[in-house]
Structure formats: C-alpha cells, structure tokens
Amino acid sequence: MVESGFIITIDGPAGVGKTTLARRLAAHLNIAYLDTGAMFRAVAWKLGQDGWLKDEQTLARELKRMSFTLTGQGEESSVCLNGKALGPEIRTETIGLWASNVAKLRVVRDFLKKAQQEIGRQTSLVAEGRDMGTVVFPHARYKFFLDASAQVRARRRYLQILDLDEDDPEAQGIEDSPELKTILEQIKQRDEQDRNRAIAPLRPAKDAIVIDTSDLTLDEVFLLMKNYLNL
Ligand code: C5P
C-alpha cells in the first residue's frame, strides 16, 4: 500500500521510453501516472501555430482559460484539459516541436508547474517529463533519469509508429528509410532546445538514479527500476 503524496519522477529526452515505463510503474503501484509532456503539447496545440510568439499578456489570458485535471489510475490515467481527455491530435512530432518552443516560455512553465504541483498534492503519482525531479517535485521520494543515444531513440519511435517490435524481421531493414532520418533530425532539434533552454533545462537532478537504456529492452529497464524501488 502506497501512502498519498508519494511521488516518483521520471525525466529524460524525447523517445527514451518514459511514457511506457511511467505507465507500467504506476499500474504496478496502483497509483496515477502524470504525463506532463501531454500538458505542454496541449498548451501548444491550443495556442496554435507560432503560438509561442504571442505577447506575454495574450499568453497569460489564454492560459487562464485552460484548466488541467488528472483522472483514473495506472494505465487508465488520463490528463484532461477543461474536463476533456486529450486525444491523439497532440501526439504528432510537429506538435512535439511546438511544445518544445512553448516550453521555453516562463509564463507557460510557471502556469504548468502550478497545475502539476496541485495534482501532486491531491494524489500519489509517477510523474514523467523533463523537469519533474529538478523543479516541479524536488522532494520526490524517488527520481529516475533515463537516457539513450538519439539514434536509438529515433529508431524506437519509428518502430512504434510502424507498430513493429525490435525482433520483428521487418525491423532490420529500416536503417536507410527517409522517415527514420526525419525523425532523427526532429529528435535532435528537440533535444538541443530542451537541454539548452534558460529555464528548467533537461538535466538529471543531483539525487536522480540515471539509467542509460541504449542497450536495454523496456522490460530490462522496468526490472532495474523495480529493483531500485525494492518492489
Ligand atoms: O514528453 P513529450 O515529448 O510529450 O514532451 C513534449 C515537449 O514538452 C518536450 O520536448 C519539452 O520541450 C516539453 N516538456 C517540458 N517539460 C516537461 C515535459 C515536457 O519542457 N516536464
């Protein structure tokens, strides 16, 4: 039994497997899972193309109309914007890039940090993102930072899009695909922005458990995490 207010953070770059692992861990612990990337994506999507170029007053006004809540537990956890669950429209790489631009803005980060901390006050969480262990939940009970090379992450993303497993025979021939190259470029651009921004850049918290997942399967990473948690 996990007491309320129990928080585990999982941070790391795009495509490292945070979402799948956070979901699995939350389901295992029977607590909620918070996908904070989805919150940045939803804000970017609501603000529209080039939304991050709006002036601060306009942004503040538009953010005031957005209210985030979390429903459900484990695999069923769902982030809602103004009472409506977020859909697949926020999941594209383009919206990921918009989100990364919006995520540089203090007004957006402050707004989402408050919303995330409020959710963390209400329920126990596995919280996944870029700054969970460093900024939003610095007192979390356990902090993980997952990493992997950009090549490995792009390949995983592409296999996910193709709905293929790593050991699928078709997975062997994807190396030269132009789509994979595009995904790699997008991932590198997002990495560069997320690691080098002035506010809440992507980096491990001092007390985070860092796992390089490049040569590990998701099952192996999950096992490692459970071992660290003594589960
Ligand atoms: O995790 P996901 O790829 O959905 O996140 C989309 C973008 O949102 C990231 O590239 C990052 O710029 C931003 N983000 C952030 N802080 C978080 C979660 C996401 O800056 N805690």
Short mmCIF file of C-alpha atoms and ligand atoms in Angstrom, two decimals:
data_model
loop_
_atom_site.label_atom_id
_atom_site.label_comp_id
_atom_site.label_asym_id
_atom_site.label_seq_id
_atom_site.Cartn_x
_atom_site.Cartn_y
_atom_site.Cartn_z
CA MET A 1 0.00 0.00 0.00
CA VAL A 2 1.37 3.38 -1.05
CA GLU A 3 0.59 6.42 1.13
CA SER A 4 -0.89 9.54 -0.52
CA GLY A 5 1.54 12.23 -1.61
CA PHE A 6 4.04 9.56 -2.70
CA ILE A 7 5.81 10.80 -5.85
CA ILE A 8 8.23 9.11 -8.24
CA THR A 9 9.68 11.24 -11.05
CA ILE A 10 10.94 10.02 -14.42
CA ASP A 11 12.77 12.56 -16.58
CA GLY A 12 14.63 12.19 -19.84
CA PRO A 13 14.77 13.20 -23.51
CA ALA A 14 12.19 12.51 -26.24
CA GLY A 15 11.64 8.89 -27.22
CA VAL A 16 13.53 7.29 -24.33
CA GLY A 17 10.57 5.19 -23.18
CA LYS A 18 9.47 7.34 -20.22
CA THR A 19 5.78 7.15 -21.04
CA THR A 20 5.60 3.37 -21.31
CA LEU A 21 7.69 2.88 -18.16
CA ALA A 22 5.85 5.52 -16.13
CA ARG A 23 2.55 3.91 -17.06
CA ARG A 24 3.74 0.44 -16.15
CA LEU A 25 5.20 1.59 -12.87
CA ALA A 26 2.02 3.48 -11.94
CA ALA A 27 -0.09 0.42 -12.78
CA HIS A 28 2.24 -1.78 -10.70
CA LEU A 29 1.93 0.58 -7.71
CA ASN A 30 -1.75 1.23 -8.30
CA ILE A 31 -1.27 5.00 -8.36
CA ALA A 32 -1.82 7.64 -11.04
CA TYR A 33 0.54 8.49 -13.86
CA LEU A 34 1.06 12.10 -14.94
CA ASP A 35 2.26 12.75 -18.49
CA THR A 36 3.48 16.37 -18.26
CA GLY A 37 4.65 16.33 -21.90
CA ALA A 38 0.96 15.97 -22.79
CA MET A 39 0.26 19.19 -20.87
CA PHE A 40 2.90 21.13 -22.85
CA ARG A 41 1.60 19.58 -26.06
CA ALA A 42 -1.99 20.54 -25.19
CA VAL A 43 -0.99 24.15 -24.47
CA ALA A 44 0.97 24.33 -27.76
CA TRP A 45 -1.94 22.82 -29.67
CA LYS A 46 -4.46 25.22 -28.08
CA LEU A 47 -2.28 28.26 -28.75
CA GLY A 48 -1.94 27.18 -32.40
CA GLN A 49 0.87 27.54 -34.92
CA ASP A 50 3.53 30.06 -33.80
CA GLY A 51 1.59 30.43 -30.53
CA TRP A 52 4.86 30.92 -28.61
CA LEU A 53 5.36 34.21 -30.48
CA LYS A 54 2.30 35.80 -28.86
CA ASP A 55 2.97 38.55 -26.34
CA GLU A 56 3.03 37.65 -22.66
CA GLN A 57 -0.30 39.31 -21.79
CA THR A 58 -2.12 37.40 -24.53
CA LEU A 59 -0.47 34.16 -23.44
CA ALA A 60 -1.45 34.76 -19.80
CA ARG A 61 -5.04 35.44 -20.87
CA GLU A 62 -5.21 32.28 -22.98
CA LEU A 63 -3.62 30.15 -20.25
CA LYS A 64 -6.21 31.38 -17.75
CA ARG A 65 -8.84 29.64 -19.85
CA MET A 66 -7.05 26.30 -19.55
CA SER A 67 -7.62 24.03 -16.58
CA PHE A 68 -5.84 20.69 -16.26
CA THR A 69 -7.03 17.73 -14.21
CA LEU A 70 -5.99 14.08 -13.93
CA THR A 71 -8.47 11.22 -13.85
CA GLY A 72 -8.03 7.48 -13.31
CA GLN A 73 -5.11 5.38 -12.08
CA GLY A 74 -2.32 3.30 -13.62
CA GLU A 75 -2.77 2.62 -17.34
CA GLU A 76 -6.14 4.38 -17.20
CA SER A 77 -4.68 7.71 -16.01
CA SER A 78 -5.70 10.50 -18.32
CA VAL A 79 -4.83 14.20 -18.46
CA CYS A 80 -7.91 16.35 -19.15
CA LEU A 81 -8.00 19.90 -20.45
CA ASN A 82 -11.14 21.75 -19.39
CA GLY A 83 -12.72 18.42 -18.44
CA LYS A 84 -11.98 16.68 -21.77
CA ALA A 85 -9.40 13.89 -22.14
CA LEU A 86 -6.54 14.78 -24.51
CA GLY A 87 -6.71 12.95 -27.84
CA PRO A 88 -4.25 11.67 -30.47
CA GLU A 89 -4.12 15.11 -32.19
CA ILE A 90 -1.41 16.23 -29.73
CA ARG A 91 0.82 13.20 -30.39
CA THR A 92 2.46 14.22 -33.69
CA GLU A 93 6.17 15.16 -33.93
CA THR A 94 5.07 18.61 -35.20
CA ILE A 95 3.09 19.27 -32.01
CA GLY A 96 6.11 17.91 -30.10
CA LEU A 97 8.24 20.63 -31.67
CA TRP A 98 5.61 23.31 -30.99
CA ALA A 99 5.52 22.08 -27.38
CA SER A 100 9.29 22.40 -27.14
CA ASN A 101 9.05 26.03 -28.30
CA VAL A 102 6.20 26.85 -25.92
CA ALA A 103 8.15 25.13 -23.11
CA LYS A 104 10.85 27.82 -23.27
CA LEU A 105 8.43 30.47 -22.01
CA ARG A 106 8.40 31.35 -18.32
CA VAL A 107 4.69 32.21 -18.33
CA VAL A 108 3.84 28.72 -19.64
CA ARG A 109 6.28 26.87 -17.35
CA ASP A 110 5.04 28.73 -14.25
CA PHE A 111 1.44 28.01 -15.16
CA LEU A 112 2.03 24.28 -15.76
CA LYS A 113 4.28 23.89 -12.73
CA LYS A 114 1.44 25.15 -10.50
CA ALA A 115 -1.05 22.81 -12.19
CA GLN A 116 1.32 19.82 -11.83
CA GLN A 117 2.08 20.54 -8.16
CA GLU A 118 -1.64 20.89 -7.44
CA ILE A 119 -2.27 17.46 -8.99
CA GLY A 120 0.64 16.09 -6.91
CA ARG A 121 -0.97 17.46 -3.75
CA GLN A 122 -4.17 15.58 -4.50
CA THR A 123 -2.83 12.15 -5.38
CA SER A 124 0.22 9.88 -5.41
CA LEU A 125 1.96 9.94 -8.76
CA VAL A 126 4.52 8.65 -11.18
CA ALA A 127 5.27 11.99 -12.88
CA GLU A 128 7.05 11.95 -16.22
CA GLY A 129 8.68 14.85 -18.10
CA ARG A 130 11.86 16.93 -18.33
CA ASP A 131 11.99 18.87 -15.04
CA MET A 132 9.99 16.69 -12.63
CA GLY A 133 12.93 15.84 -10.35
CA THR A 134 14.73 19.18 -10.67
CA VAL A 135 11.96 21.80 -10.50
CA VAL A 136 8.39 20.56 -10.05
CA PHE A 137 8.84 17.79 -7.45
CA PRO A 138 12.33 18.37 -5.97
CA HIS A 139 11.27 16.42 -2.83
CA ALA A 140 10.01 13.34 -4.71
CA ARG A 141 10.69 10.05 -2.93
CA TYR A 142 12.48 8.52 -5.94
CA LYS A 143 13.86 10.17 -9.05
CA PHE A 144 14.86 8.47 -12.28
CA PHE A 145 16.59 9.96 -15.28
CA LEU A 146 16.50 7.81 -18.43
CA ASP A 147 18.83 8.43 -21.35
CA ALA A 148 19.77 6.83 -24.69
CA SER A 149 21.53 7.96 -27.85
CA ALA A 150 19.46 9.99 -30.34
CA GLN A 151 19.86 7.19 -32.92
CA VAL A 152 18.43 4.57 -30.59
CA ARG A 153 15.52 6.83 -29.60
CA ALA A 154 14.66 7.71 -33.22
CA ARG A 155 14.67 4.02 -34.12
CA ARG A 156 12.36 3.17 -31.20
CA ARG A 157 9.97 5.98 -32.19
CA TYR A 158 9.88 4.80 -35.77
CA LEU A 159 9.26 1.18 -34.78
CA GLN A 160 6.45 2.41 -32.54
CA ILE A 161 4.89 4.31 -35.47
CA LEU A 162 5.23 1.21 -37.69
CA ASP A 163 3.85 -0.92 -34.85
CA LEU A 164 6.84 -3.27 -35.08
CA ASP A 165 8.86 -4.99 -32.34
CA GLU A 166 12.67 -4.79 -32.25
CA ASP A 167 12.91 -8.53 -33.04
CA ASP A 168 10.44 -8.33 -35.93
CA PRO A 169 12.25 -9.33 -39.19
CA GLU A 170 10.90 -6.15 -40.88
CA ALA A 171 12.61 -4.03 -38.22
CA GLN A 172 16.01 -4.98 -39.63
CA GLY A 173 15.56 -3.09 -42.91
CA ILE A 174 14.53 0.34 -41.62
CA GLU A 175 18.01 1.87 -41.24
CA ASP A 176 18.03 3.68 -44.59
CA SER A 177 14.45 4.90 -44.52
CA PRO A 178 13.99 8.65 -45.10
CA GLU A 179 11.25 8.71 -42.41
CA LEU A 180 13.75 7.46 -39.82
CA LYS A 181 16.19 10.22 -40.84
CA THR A 182 13.45 12.86 -40.46
CA ILE A 183 12.53 11.55 -37.00
CA LEU A 184 16.21 11.60 -36.00
CA GLU A 185 16.53 15.24 -37.11
CA GLN A 186 13.36 16.22 -35.20
CA ILE A 187 14.55 14.42 -32.06
CA LYS A 188 17.96 16.13 -32.25
CA GLN A 189 16.35 19.54 -32.68
CA ARG A 190 14.04 18.95 -29.70
CA ASP A 191 16.97 17.65 -27.58
CA GLU A 192 19.01 20.72 -28.41
CA GLN A 193 16.13 23.04 -27.40
CA ASP A 194 15.21 21.10 -24.26
CA ARG A 195 18.78 20.78 -22.97
CA ASN A 196 19.87 24.34 -23.69
CA ARG A 197 16.89 26.47 -22.71
CA ALA A 198 17.35 29.05 -19.96
CA ILE A 199 14.50 27.87 -17.72
CA ALA A 200 14.25 24.31 -16.38
CA PRO A 201 16.61 22.72 -18.95
CA LEU A 202 16.60 18.96 -19.31
CA ARG A 203 19.16 17.50 -16.90
CA PRO A 204 19.23 14.88 -14.14
CA ALA A 205 18.54 16.01 -10.58
CA LYS A 206 21.60 15.63 -8.33
CA ASP A 207 19.88 12.80 -6.48
CA ALA A 208 18.44 11.06 -9.57
CA ILE A 209 19.13 7.43 -10.50
CA VAL A 210 20.48 7.70 -14.06
CA ILE A 211 19.86 4.76 -16.39
CA ASP A 212 21.32 4.56 -19.89
CA THR A 213 18.74 2.49 -21.74
CA SER A 214 20.55 2.37 -25.13
CA ASP A 215 21.36 -1.33 -24.85
CA LEU A 216 18.42 -2.39 -22.69
CA THR A 217 14.91 -3.54 -23.54
CA LEU A 218 11.95 -1.83 -21.85
CA ASP A 219 11.45 -4.98 -19.75
CA GLU A 220 15.05 -4.79 -18.54
CA VAL A 221 14.71 -1.10 -17.64
CA PHE A 222 11.46 -1.80 -15.80
CA LEU A 223 13.14 -4.55 -13.81
CA LEU A 224 16.02 -2.24 -12.92
CA MET A 225 13.59 0.43 -11.73
CA LYS A 226 11.65 -2.06 -9.62
CA ASN A 227 14.94 -3.24 -8.07
CA TYR A 228 15.86 0.33 -7.12
CA LEU A 229 12.42 0.73 -5.54
CA ASN A 230 12.70 -2.60 -3.74
CA LEU A 231 9.45 -3.79 -5.30
O1 C5P B 1 7.43 14.25 -23.40
P1 C5P B 1 6.95 14.88 -24.67
O2 C5P B 1 7.79 14.53 -25.85
O3 C5P B 1 5.49 14.64 -24.91
O4 C5P B 1 7.11 16.48 -24.42
C1 C5P B 1 6.91 17.44 -25.43
C2 C5P B 1 7.79 18.66 -25.13
O5 C5P B 1 7.29 19.32 -23.97
C3 C5P B 1 9.25 18.36 -24.81
O6 C5P B 1 10.08 18.31 -25.95
C4 C5P B 1 9.65 19.50 -23.88
O7 C5P B 1 10.09 20.62 -24.61
C5 C5P B 1 8.35 19.88 -23.21
N1 C5P B 1 8.31 19.40 -21.82
C6 C5P B 1 8.95 20.16 -20.86
N2 C5P B 1 8.86 19.80 -19.55
C7 C5P B 1 8.16 18.71 -19.19
C8 C5P B 1 7.54 17.90 -20.16
C9 C5P B 1 7.64 18.27 -21.48
O8 C5P B 1 9.59 21.14 -21.17
N3 C5P B 1 8.08 18.41 -17.89
#
